[in-house]
Amino acid sequence: ETGVTQTPRHLVMGMTNKKSLKCEQHLGHNAMYWYKQSAKKPLELMFVYSLEERVENNSVPSRFSPECPNSSHLFLHLHTLQPEDSALYLCASSRSGTDYGYTFGSGTRLTVV
Amino acid sequence: GNSVTQMEGPVTLSEEAFLTINCTYTATGYPSLFWYVQYPGEGLQLLLKATKADDKGSNKGFEATYRKETTSFHLEKGSVQVSDSAVYFCALIEKGAQKLVFGQGTRLTINP
């Protein structure tokens, strides 16, 4: 248990569905991140939230919509996804201004059919 | 910009072999350096870190030394086990910055 919890662990959704991924941290961190990890590709940073404000959006398609209601929770809302969006989605958190690195959740394995 | 380069995988070794996974970096300042490990079906876990030149990070028999002169942070282990099979990521973060910069990852397989 890392202190960062992601749910669900696995998700299968159709291209017309709407679903949400959830991330929760109990570490007192003030920054949260979404990463996409596809087979045989580098880790892709999708979104960065610092103090509940989005500070980075790396050209992610609008079918991915993040939400950070408070410093402990982060969501990724999904709608009308494509099969190439199938991947492991990782959430991480950190404390800004420190060099402790990130703490990651176990990820959500998403399959789009 | 900052970047991290790791040796290409996959790496396959026999149990009890010596392991080195090379990592070099490019940074404008003096970053902190990390190794993360990802076991099958899991997220990334911090393995070890070093925050300044000549520091040595160590954990679970793994070691890496922050070499400023060669801008390197190579991961080593004297005797690997099957349970060390995983993907290993080298990463850096500049002092005061927010973004962790990752290498591409190196898949390690240890055969009994």
XYZ file of C-alpha atoms in Angstrom:
225
model
C 0.000 0.000 0.000
C 1.673 3.200 -1.190
C -0.791 5.734 0.195
C -2.152 6.451 -3.293
C -5.250 4.394 -4.118
C -6.688 4.050 -7.591
C -10.087 2.598 -8.451
C -11.117 0.599 -10.289
C -8.084 -1.629 -10.919
C -9.542 -2.868 -14.188
C -12.118 -1.304 -16.499
C -13.581 -2.442 -19.789
C -15.688 0.118 -21.597
C -17.327 0.555 -24.959
C -16.494 3.474 -27.196
C -19.806 5.167 -26.424
C -19.614 4.759 -22.646
C -18.791 7.361 -20.020
C -16.740 6.275 -17.043
C -14.473 7.835 -14.436
C -11.186 6.809 -12.856
C -10.586 7.795 -9.256
C -7.388 8.490 -7.361
C -7.094 9.238 -3.649
C -4.000 10.050 -1.611
C -3.583 10.179 2.157
C -0.033 11.488 2.232
C -0.685 15.189 2.690
C 0.673 15.905 -0.781
C -0.397 19.000 -2.685
C 0.243 17.973 -6.288
C -1.340 15.149 -8.291
C -0.679 13.719 -11.735
C -2.202 11.466 -14.379
C 0.090 9.332 -16.539
C -0.707 7.022 -19.429
C 1.406 3.907 -19.902
C 0.969 2.058 -23.188
C 2.810 -1.061 -24.254
C 6.247 -0.327 -25.701
C 5.890 3.447 -25.245
C 7.429 5.801 -22.687
C 5.367 7.054 -19.788
C 3.192 9.944 -20.951
C 2.390 12.737 -18.520
C -1.207 13.783 -19.184
C -2.191 16.280 -16.494
C -0.639 18.009 -13.504
C -2.589 19.566 -10.645
C -0.895 21.712 -8.033
C -2.914 23.057 -5.112
C -6.035 21.858 -6.938
C -5.315 23.940 -10.041
C -4.430 22.381 -13.356
C -0.942 23.548 -14.252
C -0.206 21.292 -17.174
C -2.182 19.635 -19.922
C 0.051 17.864 -22.401
C -2.077 18.068 -25.544
C -4.439 15.441 -24.260
C -7.616 14.892 -26.346
C -10.776 16.375 -24.894
C -12.305 12.923 -24.459
C -10.152 12.833 -21.290
C -11.363 15.329 -18.695
C -9.593 15.643 -15.336
C -11.106 16.940 -12.126
C -9.392 17.745 -8.835
C -12.024 18.725 -6.236
C -9.500 18.854 -3.387
C -5.863 18.033 -2.733
C -6.647 14.423 -1.817
C -8.758 13.411 -4.797
C -8.222 13.313 -8.532
C -10.558 12.010 -11.206
C -10.196 11.270 -14.889
C -13.525 11.375 -16.715
C -13.624 9.352 -19.912
C -16.090 9.579 -22.803
C -16.210 8.366 -26.387
C -12.798 6.747 -26.130
C -10.994 4.942 -28.923
C -9.394 1.482 -28.818
C -5.928 3.115 -28.887
C -6.767 4.670 -25.520
C -6.469 1.226 -23.959
C -3.571 1.479 -21.501
C -2.567 1.517 -17.858
C -3.495 4.862 -16.301
C -1.347 5.807 -13.360
C -2.000 8.431 -10.729
C 0.795 9.946 -8.664
C 1.141 12.573 -5.961
C 3.955 14.663 -4.534
C 4.713 17.559 -2.264
C 5.668 20.592 -4.331
C 9.097 22.061 -3.797
C 10.629 18.926 -2.364
C 12.881 16.337 -3.934
C 11.110 13.275 -2.556
C 9.829 12.311 -5.982
C 6.373 10.991 -6.660
C 4.282 8.294 -5.021
C 2.310 6.226 -7.501
C -0.893 4.266 -7.284
C -1.221 0.766 -8.705
C -2.981 2.016 -11.799
C -6.207 1.312 -13.656
C -5.944 -1.083 -16.574
C -8.367 0.307 -19.166
C -9.566 -1.642 -22.172
C -11.715 0.104 -24.775
C -13.744 -2.252 -26.936
C 15.530 20.752 -21.620
C 16.081 18.016 -19.061
C 16.203 14.415 -20.203
C 17.068 10.918 -19.027
C 18.496 8.148 -21.187
C 18.530 4.515 -20.096
C 20.090 1.519 -21.704
C 17.837 -0.280 -24.119
C 16.156 -3.414 -22.888
C 15.139 -6.031 -22.499
C 17.891 -7.321 -20.241
C 17.926 -11.026 -19.431
C 20.195 -12.496 -16.763
C 20.544 -15.665 -14.775
C 19.903 -15.734 -11.046
C 22.878 -14.527 -8.955
C 24.356 -12.581 -11.883
C 25.660 -9.032 -11.480
C 23.345 -6.330 -12.776
C 24.086 -2.917 -14.219
C 21.442 -0.736 -15.847
C 22.961 2.427 -17.257
C 21.337 5.827 -16.849
C 22.648 9.193 -17.976
C 20.956 12.534 -17.703
C 20.937 16.055 -19.058
C 19.912 18.839 -16.721
C 20.388 22.588 -16.495
C 20.931 22.579 -12.738
C 21.658 20.023 -10.037
C 18.760 17.609 -9.991
C 17.763 14.883 -7.596
C 17.953 11.430 -9.189
C 15.707 8.414 -8.714
C 15.242 4.803 -9.673
C 11.703 3.495 -9.766
C 10.685 -0.139 -10.212
C 7.459 -1.456 -11.719
C 6.563 -5.069 -10.987
C 4.085 -6.815 -13.323
C 0.568 -5.478 -12.952
C 1.605 -2.728 -10.540
C 2.371 0.970 -10.500
C 5.827 2.466 -10.056
C 7.541 2.219 -6.675
C 10.473 4.328 -5.548
C 13.512 2.056 -5.299
C 16.213 4.541 -4.315
C 17.259 8.147 -4.732
C 20.214 10.526 -4.412
C 19.932 14.264 -3.994
C 23.474 15.549 -4.558
C 26.738 14.655 -6.231
C 28.552 11.589 -4.846
C 25.518 10.503 -2.844
C 24.805 6.791 -3.008
C 21.227 5.573 -2.874
C 20.596 1.991 -1.810
C 17.678 -0.320 -1.152
C 16.962 -4.083 -1.373
C 20.548 -4.763 -2.452
C 20.404 -2.216 -5.285
C 22.764 0.764 -5.373
C 23.297 3.824 -7.540
C 25.822 6.642 -7.157
C 25.169 10.211 -8.326
C 28.127 11.020 -10.618
C 28.105 14.666 -11.620
C 31.265 14.423 -13.719
C 29.751 11.775 -15.985
C 26.100 12.851 -15.473
C 25.248 9.269 -14.637
C 23.244 7.293 -12.083
C 23.763 3.650 -12.989
C 21.792 1.003 -11.098
C 23.727 -2.016 -9.788
C 23.046 -5.168 -7.838
C 25.590 -7.781 -6.972
C 23.379 -10.877 -7.157
C 19.958 -10.695 -8.762
C 16.986 -12.879 -7.935
C 14.004 -14.013 -9.995
C 11.870 -11.641 -7.922
C 13.858 -8.684 -9.310
C 12.212 -9.200 -12.701
C 10.488 -5.889 -13.411
C 10.756 -2.671 -15.409
C 13.205 -0.122 -13.997
C 12.876 3.621 -14.604
C 15.544 6.251 -14.032
C 14.210 9.760 -13.357
C 15.275 13.243 -12.324
C 13.692 16.331 -10.845
C 15.281 19.763 -10.745
C 15.481 21.489 -7.373
C 12.290 23.430 -6.802
C 10.664 22.058 -9.945
C 7.530 19.995 -10.080
C 7.959 17.711 -13.035
C 9.678 14.347 -12.706
C 11.418 13.466 -15.966
C 11.543 9.728 -16.707
C 13.730 7.588 -18.888
C 12.052 5.115 -21.190
C 12.341 2.180 -18.789
C 14.410 -1.020 -18.961
C 12.708 -4.399 -18.720
C 14.721 -6.889 -16.666
C 14.047 -10.620 -16.689
C 15.887 -12.960 -14.323
C 15.857 -16.658 -15.176
C 16.268 -19.329 -12.469
